[in-house]
């Protein structure tokens, strides 16, 4: 592995803050009718009036990769770099990225790393084990493979982080901290003394998805057509079960998200669906089906997903699709962008509120839409932002000829947003770098 430091430089202002001011720029025109008749609504019509949002974005001059976008945590970010030979990280305000040092005999899985606060959790590229890198001390520790193991390098990649916890789906062959138990929780507060808690009762069906709400103290596991809801504070108690049969629409095959009393998922028909765990009821917006392989986000009772209901939403193989946002309190009222053309003429340079990746801050305030990570960051892939449930607005970029930031693979925490950017705006290239900006406190 390349052990050298990754030197990066800012290409714009180094002052890191988010200026949440709506600025009137050049009128960029309107791609949709703005009245909902073409699948859009006035939720994004601000773009047609020439409105935008100014972020103080720091652009790094570093060789990132397009396997996935960056991961973000509490004022820190990490990204796959230099053709996958390096997992790099830095703190907001820094201009030099460092290499994540792995424990002896381990390396990073290029698509499996996530933050829990300031600690970076990484799946080993050679096994089904995890290690934790503490950005504060710059020390790494492996979690014992006899305790946490997902079944080797080819096994499922079923684990999630939040707060100081990791929720994991394990192979039945583990011999420590709950012999053969499938669902285990790891407290990584002390990197030198991990605490592993097994849940005594395994799901009846083979686990295929997992998510964690550390604040609410719950873990959700999907197996077959059933959601299993575990209480973090009662690991010996059997999980609550919520079954939705195939005749009712099933529970789908993609990721699930849990926050508070709600579980979000795409069903067998790719319809975005919410489960209210207090009542056991399922609800769906009328704007369905969704594009389940694009994913979804759910934080602080706010959600977002990409829709495929109308032709104007973009097709199933489209580079970008229309993003919708809403609140669990009323799934019928959505942020539904009108489809404003960035260049005022056609969709060659993107449409406001259209993308392929979503980033939602844990406090629910900042919802970002950006492009797909594959290949590079093309002209259609831009960064848009909805603040506190308002319509999507394009993010400014003085370096771009249309003054709209090109971005893909967006991720957000409560105080940071990061994304892939083109390595060069002047020529067509698949090379990418990293951009980021800090977010204001709640």
Short mmCIF file of C-alpha atoms in Angstrom, two decimals:
data_model
loop_
_atom_site.label_atom_id
_atom_site.label_comp_id
_atom_site.label_asym_id
_atom_site.label_seq_id
_atom_site.Cartn_x
_atom_site.Cartn_y
_atom_site.Cartn_z
CA UNK A 1 0.00 0.00 0.00
CA UNK A 2 1.13 3.52 -0.72
CA UNK A 3 2.12 4.99 2.67
CA UNK A 4 2.83 8.54 1.61
CA UNK A 5 0.69 11.43 2.74
CA UNK A 6 -1.83 12.79 0.29
CA UNK A 7 -1.12 16.46 -0.20
CA UNK A 8 -4.09 18.47 -1.30
CA UNK A 9 -4.75 22.14 -1.82
CA UNK A 10 -7.83 24.25 -1.83
CA UNK A 11 -8.88 25.73 -5.13
CA UNK A 12 -11.19 28.29 -3.55
CA UNK A 13 -11.73 30.07 -0.24
CA UNK A 14 -10.45 28.15 2.77
CA UNK A 15 -12.97 29.68 5.12
CA UNK A 16 -15.36 26.82 5.85
CA UNK A 17 -18.94 27.88 6.47
CA UNK A 18 -22.33 27.60 4.87
CA UNK A 19 -23.91 30.81 3.75
CA UNK A 20 -27.61 30.07 3.78
CA UNK A 21 -28.60 33.05 1.72
CA UNK A 22 -30.89 32.88 -1.30
CA UNK A 23 -29.15 34.84 -4.03
CA UNK A 24 -30.72 35.94 -7.31
CA UNK A 25 -28.49 34.84 -10.14
CA UNK A 26 -29.04 34.58 -13.87
CA UNK A 27 -32.48 33.23 -14.71
CA UNK A 28 -31.89 29.61 -15.68
CA UNK A 29 -35.29 28.96 -17.18
CA UNK A 30 -37.89 26.31 -16.48
CA UNK A 31 -37.90 22.67 -17.59
CA UNK A 32 -41.29 21.71 -16.16
CA UNK A 33 -44.62 23.45 -16.07
CA UNK A 34 -44.38 24.13 -12.36
CA UNK A 35 -48.04 23.29 -11.83
CA UNK A 36 -47.68 19.54 -11.29
CA UNK A 37 -49.15 18.59 -14.66
CA UNK A 38 -45.84 17.18 -15.87
CA UNK A 39 -45.01 15.35 -12.68
CA UNK A 40 -43.44 18.36 -10.98
CA UNK A 41 -44.89 20.95 -8.63
CA UNK A 42 -44.04 24.38 -7.37
CA UNK A 43 -41.79 22.77 -4.73
CA UNK A 44 -38.78 23.45 -6.92
CA UNK A 45 -40.01 26.40 -8.92
CA UNK A 46 -37.62 28.77 -7.17
CA UNK A 47 -34.97 27.59 -9.62
CA UNK A 48 -36.98 29.02 -12.49
CA UNK A 49 -36.86 32.41 -10.81
CA UNK A 50 -33.08 32.40 -10.81
CA UNK A 51 -32.68 31.50 -7.12
CA UNK A 52 -29.69 29.60 -5.78
CA UNK A 53 -27.78 28.85 -2.61
CA UNK A 54 -24.19 29.87 -1.92
CA UNK A 55 -22.01 27.32 -0.13
CA UNK A 56 -18.41 28.03 0.73
CA UNK A 57 -17.08 24.91 -0.95
CA UNK A 58 -13.52 23.71 -0.50
CA UNK A 59 -12.27 21.84 -3.56
CA UNK A 60 -9.38 19.46 -3.04
CA UNK A 61 -6.81 18.67 -5.68
CA UNK A 62 -6.55 14.97 -4.94
CA UNK A 63 -6.97 11.73 -6.87
CA UNK A 64 -10.26 10.27 -5.61
CA UNK A 65 -12.07 7.29 -7.16
CA UNK A 66 -15.58 6.67 -8.44
CA UNK A 67 -16.42 3.38 -6.73
CA UNK A 68 -18.46 5.37 -4.22
CA UNK A 69 -18.63 8.86 -2.82
CA UNK A 70 -17.01 10.09 0.40
CA UNK A 71 -18.17 9.20 3.91
CA UNK A 72 -18.77 11.98 6.45
CA UNK A 73 -18.88 12.10 10.22
CA UNK A 74 -18.56 14.66 12.98
CA UNK A 75 -16.43 17.24 11.16
CA UNK A 76 -14.43 14.55 9.33
CA UNK A 77 -14.60 12.89 5.94
CA UNK A 78 -13.00 9.89 4.24
CA UNK A 79 -12.72 8.74 0.65
CA UNK A 80 -11.20 6.03 -1.53
CA UNK A 81 -8.14 7.43 -3.28
CA UNK A 82 -5.30 6.71 -5.69
CA UNK A 83 -6.95 3.86 -7.54
CA UNK A 84 -8.09 2.18 -4.35
CA UNK A 85 -4.61 1.87 -2.85
CA UNK A 86 -5.37 4.42 -0.14
CA UNK A 87 -8.28 5.19 2.17
CA UNK A 88 -7.80 8.88 2.88
CA UNK A 89 -9.31 11.15 5.53
CA UNK A 90 -9.18 14.73 6.78
CA UNK A 91 -10.95 17.07 9.15
CA UNK A 92 -12.95 20.09 8.04
CA UNK A 93 -10.60 23.04 7.82
CA UNK A 94 -7.60 20.94 6.87
CA UNK A 95 -5.95 21.00 3.46
CA UNK A 96 -3.85 17.85 3.78
CA UNK A 97 -5.47 14.42 3.62
CA UNK A 98 -3.86 11.57 5.51
CA UNK A 99 -3.94 7.84 4.99
CA UNK A 100 -6.10 5.69 7.24
CA UNK A 101 -3.75 3.20 8.84
CA UNK A 102 -5.23 -0.29 9.03
CA UNK A 103 -4.31 -2.92 11.63
CA UNK A 104 -1.66 -5.41 10.58
CA UNK A 105 -2.92 -7.85 7.96
CA UNK A 106 -5.98 -5.76 7.09
CA UNK A 107 -6.87 -3.34 4.30
CA UNK A 108 -9.94 -1.30 3.42
CA UNK A 109 -12.89 -2.54 1.41
CA UNK A 110 -13.23 0.23 -1.18
CA UNK A 111 -17.02 0.33 -0.87
CA UNK A 112 -17.52 -0.34 2.84
CA UNK A 113 -16.54 2.42 5.25
CA UNK A 114 -18.69 4.72 7.40
CA UNK A 115 -18.30 7.11 10.30
CA UNK A 116 -19.61 6.79 13.82
CA UNK A 117 -18.96 10.31 15.08
CA UNK A 118 -15.23 10.88 14.67
CA UNK A 119 -14.43 7.17 14.39
CA UNK A 120 -14.24 5.55 10.96
CA UNK A 121 -15.50 1.98 10.75
CA UNK A 122 -14.02 -0.01 7.85
CA UNK A 123 -14.69 -3.48 6.52
CA UNK A 124 -11.50 -5.42 5.88
CA UNK A 125 -10.99 -6.03 2.18
CA UNK A 126 -9.61 -9.53 2.86
CA UNK A 127 -12.25 -10.86 5.26
CA UNK A 128 -15.68 -10.26 6.71
CA UNK A 129 -14.26 -8.43 9.73
CA UNK A 130 -14.31 -4.77 10.75
CA UNK A 131 -11.74 -2.38 12.13
CA UNK A 132 -12.11 1.07 13.68
CA UNK A 133 -9.89 4.07 13.00
CA UNK A 134 -10.08 6.88 15.56
CA UNK A 135 -9.42 10.18 13.77
CA UNK A 136 -8.73 11.89 17.11
CA UNK A 137 -5.83 9.64 18.08
CA UNK A 138 -5.09 8.28 14.58
CA UNK A 139 -5.07 4.76 16.00
CA UNK A 140 -6.73 1.71 14.45
CA UNK A 141 -8.04 -1.40 16.19
CA UNK A 142 -9.54 -4.57 14.75
CA UNK A 143 -12.75 -6.01 16.15
CA UNK A 144 -12.11 -9.68 16.89
CA UNK A 145 -13.07 -11.76 13.86
CA UNK A 146 -14.26 -14.56 16.14
CA UNK A 147 -16.88 -12.11 17.40
CA UNK A 148 -17.82 -9.93 14.41
CA UNK A 149 -17.55 -11.61 11.03
CA UNK A 150 -19.82 -11.36 8.02
CA UNK A 151 -18.69 -14.59 6.42
CA UNK A 152 -15.45 -13.80 4.64
CA UNK A 153 -14.56 -11.37 1.86
CA UNK A 154 -17.44 -12.65 -0.29
CA UNK A 155 -20.01 -12.56 2.49
CA UNK A 156 -22.86 -10.07 2.90
CA UNK A 157 -22.01 -6.47 3.75
CA UNK A 158 -24.69 -5.93 6.37
CA UNK A 159 -23.71 -3.41 9.04
CA UNK A 160 -24.58 0.19 9.93
CA UNK A 161 -23.16 2.85 12.24
CA UNK A 162 -24.64 5.65 14.33
CA UNK A 163 -23.49 7.47 17.44
CA UNK A 164 -20.97 5.16 19.09
CA UNK A 165 -22.60 1.94 17.86
CA UNK A 166 -22.31 -0.55 15.01
CA UNK A 167 -25.19 -2.90 14.22
CA UNK A 168 -24.04 -6.06 12.43
CA UNK A 169 -25.39 -9.19 10.74
CA UNK A 170 -22.88 -11.97 11.32
CA UNK A 171 -22.05 -15.43 10.08
CA UNK A 172 -23.39 -18.24 12.25
CA UNK A 173 -19.85 -19.53 12.80
CA UNK A 174 -18.75 -16.78 15.22
CA UNK A 175 -17.53 -18.25 18.50
CA UNK A 176 -17.15 -15.24 20.79
CA UNK A 177 -19.57 -12.71 22.28
CA UNK A 178 -22.61 -14.79 21.49
CA UNK A 179 -21.65 -18.02 19.76
CA UNK A 180 -23.40 -18.24 16.40
CA UNK A 181 -25.70 -15.28 17.10
CA UNK A 182 -26.50 -13.37 13.93
CA UNK A 183 -27.38 -9.90 15.21
CA UNK A 184 -24.79 -8.13 17.35
CA UNK A 185 -24.20 -4.56 18.49
CA UNK A 186 -20.72 -3.12 19.02
CA UNK A 187 -20.08 -0.13 21.27
CA UNK A 188 -16.89 1.56 20.02
CA UNK A 189 -16.77 4.38 22.61
CA UNK A 190 -13.42 3.04 23.79
CA UNK A 191 -11.33 1.89 20.86
CA UNK A 192 -9.19 -0.20 23.21
CA UNK A 193 -12.14 -2.02 24.76
CA UNK A 194 -14.95 -2.74 22.32
CA UNK A 195 -18.16 -3.98 23.92
CA UNK A 196 -20.06 -6.53 21.84
CA UNK A 197 -23.69 -7.28 22.72
CA UNK A 198 -25.44 -10.17 20.96
CA UNK A 199 -29.22 -10.25 20.58
CA UNK A 200 -30.41 -13.57 21.93
CA UNK A 201 -33.17 -14.23 19.41
CA UNK A 202 -32.19 -14.51 15.76
CA UNK A 203 -34.61 -13.53 12.99
CA UNK A 204 -36.68 -16.46 11.76
CA UNK A 205 -35.82 -15.58 8.16
CA UNK A 206 -32.32 -15.00 6.78
CA UNK A 207 -31.34 -11.35 7.40
CA UNK A 208 -30.97 -9.33 4.21
CA UNK A 209 -30.82 -5.72 5.51
CA UNK A 210 -30.11 -3.91 8.77
CA UNK A 211 -30.23 -0.36 10.13
CA UNK A 212 -29.70 1.34 13.46
CA UNK A 213 -31.28 4.25 15.34
CA UNK A 214 -28.85 4.82 18.20
CA UNK A 215 -30.83 7.73 19.64
CA UNK A 216 -34.09 5.79 19.61
CA UNK A 217 -32.35 2.64 20.82
CA UNK A 218 -33.60 0.35 18.06
CA UNK A 219 -32.19 -1.94 15.39
CA UNK A 220 -34.29 -3.10 12.43
CA UNK A 221 -33.53 -6.21 10.41
CA UNK A 222 -35.35 -7.32 7.27
CA UNK A 223 -35.68 -11.04 6.65
CA UNK A 224 -38.10 -12.42 4.10
CA UNK A 225 -41.29 -10.33 4.28
CA UNK A 226 -40.77 -9.44 7.93
CA UNK A 227 -39.12 -6.56 9.78
CA UNK A 228 -37.60 -7.51 13.14
CA UNK A 229 -37.35 -4.60 15.58
CA UNK A 230 -34.78 -5.05 18.37
CA UNK A 231 -34.52 -2.98 21.56
CA UNK A 232 -30.89 -1.98 22.12
CA UNK A 233 -31.46 -1.90 25.88
CA UNK A 234 -33.14 -5.33 26.01
CA UNK A 235 -30.91 -7.70 24.03
CA UNK A 236 -32.46 -10.77 25.70
CA UNK A 237 -35.98 -9.92 24.54
CA UNK A 238 -37.34 -11.30 21.27
CA UNK A 239 -37.76 -8.63 18.57
CA UNK A 240 -41.11 -7.20 17.58
CA UNK A 241 -42.18 -8.48 14.16
CA UNK A 242 -43.96 -6.63 11.37
CA UNK A 243 -44.90 -8.79 8.38
CA UNK A 244 -46.11 -7.51 5.02
CA UNK A 245 -46.97 -10.38 2.71
CA UNK A 246 -46.25 -10.44 -1.00
CA UNK A 247 -49.97 -9.99 -1.63
CA UNK A 248 -49.79 -6.72 0.33
CA UNK A 249 -46.69 -5.56 -1.54
CA UNK A 250 -43.96 -7.27 0.48
CA UNK A 251 -40.85 -5.65 1.92
CA UNK A 252 -38.63 -5.51 -1.18
CA UNK A 253 -34.97 -6.37 -1.59
CA UNK A 254 -33.13 -3.06 -1.07
CA UNK A 255 -31.81 -1.23 1.99
CA UNK A 256 -34.00 -0.15 4.89
CA UNK A 257 -33.76 2.97 7.04
CA UNK A 258 -35.04 3.48 10.60
CA UNK A 259 -35.53 6.70 12.51
CA UNK A 260 -37.73 7.11 15.55
CA UNK A 261 -40.99 5.26 15.05
CA UNK A 262 -40.62 4.82 11.28
CA UNK A 263 -38.95 2.35 8.95
CA UNK A 264 -38.53 3.38 5.30
CA UNK A 265 -38.10 0.91 2.44
CA UNK A 266 -39.06 0.05 -1.15
CA UNK A 267 -41.57 -2.80 -1.47
CA UNK A 268 -41.68 -5.59 -4.07
CA UNK A 269 -43.13 -3.14 -6.62
CA UNK A 270 -40.41 -0.53 -5.89
CA UNK A 271 -42.94 1.67 -4.09
CA UNK A 272 -41.45 3.88 -1.38
CA UNK A 273 -43.14 2.80 1.85
CA UNK A 274 -43.17 3.82 5.52
CA UNK A 275 -43.84 1.48 8.42
CA UNK A 276 -45.12 3.13 11.61
CA UNK A 277 -43.80 0.83 14.32
CA UNK A 278 -46.16 2.25 16.95
CA UNK A 279 -49.26 1.19 15.03
CA UNK A 280 -47.89 -1.44 12.66
CA UNK A 281 -49.41 0.39 9.68
CA UNK A 282 -47.83 0.95 6.27
CA UNK A 283 -48.27 4.11 4.18
CA UNK A 284 -47.09 5.28 0.76
CA UNK A 285 -46.97 8.60 -1.11
CA UNK A 286 -48.97 8.67 -4.33
CA UNK A 287 -45.70 9.57 -6.13
CA UNK A 288 -44.61 5.98 -6.75
CA UNK A 289 -42.94 3.75 -7.84
CA UNK A 290 -39.48 4.84 -6.82
CA UNK A 291 -36.06 3.95 -8.15
CA UNK A 292 -35.04 1.58 -5.36
CA UNK A 293 -31.48 1.05 -6.54
CA UNK A 294 -30.82 4.78 -6.03
CA UNK A 295 -31.50 4.40 -2.31
CA UNK A 296 -33.37 6.52 0.21
CA UNK A 297 -32.71 8.60 3.33
CA UNK A 298 -34.67 9.01 6.58
CA UNK A 299 -33.58 11.32 9.39
CA UNK A 300 -35.46 13.25 12.08
CA UNK A 301 -38.84 12.38 10.52
CA UNK A 302 -37.78 13.63 7.09
CA UNK A 303 -37.28 11.32 4.10
CA UNK A 304 -36.28 11.48 0.44
CA UNK A 305 -36.15 9.11 -2.53
CA UNK A 306 -36.11 9.13 -6.34
CA UNK A 307 -39.36 8.57 -8.22
CA UNK A 308 -40.20 6.90 -11.53
CA UNK A 309 -43.93 7.61 -11.63
CA UNK A 310 -43.98 9.80 -14.73
CA UNK A 311 -41.94 9.96 -17.93
CA UNK A 312 -40.74 13.37 -16.79
CA UNK A 313 -39.13 11.78 -13.71
CA UNK A 314 -36.45 10.07 -15.79
CA UNK A 315 -36.31 6.41 -16.79
CA UNK A 316 -35.02 3.34 -15.03
CA UNK A 317 -31.64 3.61 -16.72
CA UNK A 318 -31.41 7.41 -16.59
CA UNK A 319 -28.27 9.08 -15.24
CA UNK A 320 -30.48 11.25 -13.03
CA UNK A 321 -34.02 11.04 -11.67
CA UNK A 322 -36.39 13.41 -9.88
CA UNK A 323 -35.81 13.53 -6.12
CA UNK A 324 -38.75 13.83 -3.75
CA UNK A 325 -38.63 14.83 -0.10
CA UNK A 326 -41.22 14.74 2.62
CA UNK A 327 -42.13 14.33 6.28
CA UNK A 328 -43.38 11.24 8.06
CA UNK A 329 -46.19 13.38 9.47
CA UNK A 330 -47.77 13.76 6.02
CA UNK A 331 -46.55 11.54 3.17
CA UNK A 332 -48.89 13.28 0.72
CA UNK A 333 -47.07 16.63 0.94
CA UNK A 334 -43.78 16.37 -0.93
CA UNK A 335 -40.94 18.55 -2.11
CA UNK A 336 -41.56 17.86 -5.79
CA UNK A 337 -39.25 19.85 -8.10
CA UNK A 338 -40.62 21.28 -11.32
CA UNK A 339 -37.61 20.13 -13.34
CA UNK A 340 -35.96 23.45 -14.11
CA UNK A 341 -33.30 23.20 -16.82
CA UNK A 342 -29.95 24.44 -15.56
CA UNK A 343 -29.03 25.81 -19.00
CA UNK A 344 -32.57 27.13 -19.68
CA UNK A 345 -32.84 25.03 -22.86
CA UNK A 346 -32.58 21.27 -22.30
CA UNK A 347 -31.46 18.67 -19.78
CA UNK A 348 -27.89 18.39 -21.10
CA UNK A 349 -26.60 20.33 -18.11
CA UNK A 350 -28.94 18.90 -15.51
CA UNK A 351 -32.29 19.76 -13.96
CA UNK A 352 -32.85 21.27 -10.52
CA UNK A 353 -33.73 18.54 -8.01
CA UNK A 354 -32.63 15.69 -10.27
CA UNK A 355 -29.80 13.33 -9.37
CA UNK A 356 -28.79 9.84 -8.31
CA UNK A 357 -27.52 10.19 -4.72
CA UNK A 358 -29.00 11.76 -1.59
CA UNK A 359 -27.48 13.24 1.55
CA UNK A 360 -29.62 14.21 4.55
CA UNK A 361 -28.21 15.68 7.75
CA UNK A 362 -29.17 13.73 10.88
CA UNK A 363 -31.11 16.74 12.18
CA UNK A 364 -33.23 16.66 9.02
CA UNK A 365 -32.46 20.25 8.03
CA UNK A 366 -30.29 19.84 4.94
CA UNK A 367 -31.29 17.57 2.07
CA UNK A 368 -28.80 17.33 -0.79
CA UNK A 369 -29.14 15.79 -4.25
CA UNK A 370 -26.16 15.00 -6.49
CA UNK A 371 -25.18 12.69 -9.34
CA UNK A 372 -24.11 9.06 -9.69
CA UNK A 373 -20.61 8.03 -8.62
CA UNK A 374 -19.89 5.79 -11.62
CA UNK A 375 -17.35 6.87 -14.29
CA UNK A 376 -17.02 10.56 -13.41
CA UNK A 377 -19.05 13.72 -12.79
CA UNK A 378 -20.67 14.75 -16.06
CA UNK A 379 -22.51 17.93 -17.02
CA UNK A 380 -25.90 16.59 -15.90
CA UNK A 381 -24.72 15.89 -12.38
CA UNK A 382 -25.10 18.92 -10.14
CA UNK A 383 -25.55 19.70 -6.43
CA UNK A 384 -28.94 20.87 -5.16
CA UNK A 385 -30.07 21.68 -1.64
CA UNK A 386 -33.38 21.84 0.19
CA UNK A 387 -33.24 23.60 3.56
CA UNK A 388 -35.87 22.90 6.24
CA UNK A 389 -38.29 21.33 3.77
CA UNK A 390 -38.18 24.16 1.21
CA UNK A 391 -37.82 23.59 -2.55
CA UNK A 392 -34.54 22.44 -4.07
CA UNK A 393 -32.13 25.16 -5.18
CA UNK A 394 -28.90 24.83 -7.17
CA UNK A 395 -25.62 25.39 -5.36
CA UNK A 396 -23.42 28.14 -6.81
CA UNK A 397 -20.01 27.54 -8.36
CA UNK A 398 -18.18 30.54 -9.81
CA UNK A 399 -15.77 28.16 -11.57
CA UNK A 400 -18.58 26.65 -13.65
CA UNK A 401 -19.79 28.34 -16.84
CA UNK A 402 -23.41 27.98 -15.66
CA UNK A 403 -22.57 28.84 -12.04
CA UNK A 404 -23.99 25.54 -10.77
CA UNK A 405 -21.72 23.12 -8.92
CA UNK A 406 -21.09 19.74 -10.55
CA UNK A 407 -21.13 16.97 -7.94
CA UNK A 408 -21.85 13.28 -7.40
CA UNK A 409 -21.93 10.81 -4.52
CA UNK A 410 -23.08 13.29 -1.88
CA UNK A 411 -23.07 12.48 1.85
CA UNK A 412 -24.05 14.70 4.79
CA UNK A 413 -23.76 14.79 8.56
CA UNK A 414 -25.06 17.47 10.90
CA UNK A 415 -21.99 19.66 10.33
CA UNK A 416 -20.47 18.58 7.02
CA UNK A 417 -21.37 17.73 3.43
CA UNK A 418 -18.93 16.12 0.97
CA UNK A 419 -19.10 14.91 -2.63
CA UNK A 420 -17.13 14.00 -5.72
CA UNK A 421 -16.29 16.82 -8.15
CA UNK A 422 -14.68 16.80 -11.62
CA UNK A 423 -10.90 16.95 -11.50
CA UNK A 424 -11.02 19.39 -14.42
CA UNK A 425 -13.94 21.57 -15.53
CA UNK A 426 -12.29 22.59 -18.80
CA UNK A 427 -11.99 19.17 -20.45
CA UNK A 428 -14.03 15.96 -20.46
CA UNK A 429 -12.44 13.54 -18.00
CA UNK A 430 -13.53 10.70 -15.74
CA UNK A 431 -11.03 11.80 -13.09
CA UNK A 432 -12.58 13.06 -9.86
CA UNK A 433 -11.57 14.92 -6.75
CA UNK A 434 -13.37 15.85 -3.51
CA UNK A 435 -15.39 18.92 -2.51
CA UNK A 436 -16.85 19.71 0.89
CA UNK A 437 -18.46 22.43 2.98
CA UNK A 438 -19.33 22.79 6.63
CA UNK A 439 -22.92 23.16 7.81
CA UNK A 440 -24.11 25.58 10.48
CA UNK A 441 -25.16 24.35 13.92
CA UNK A 442 -28.88 23.63 14.51
#
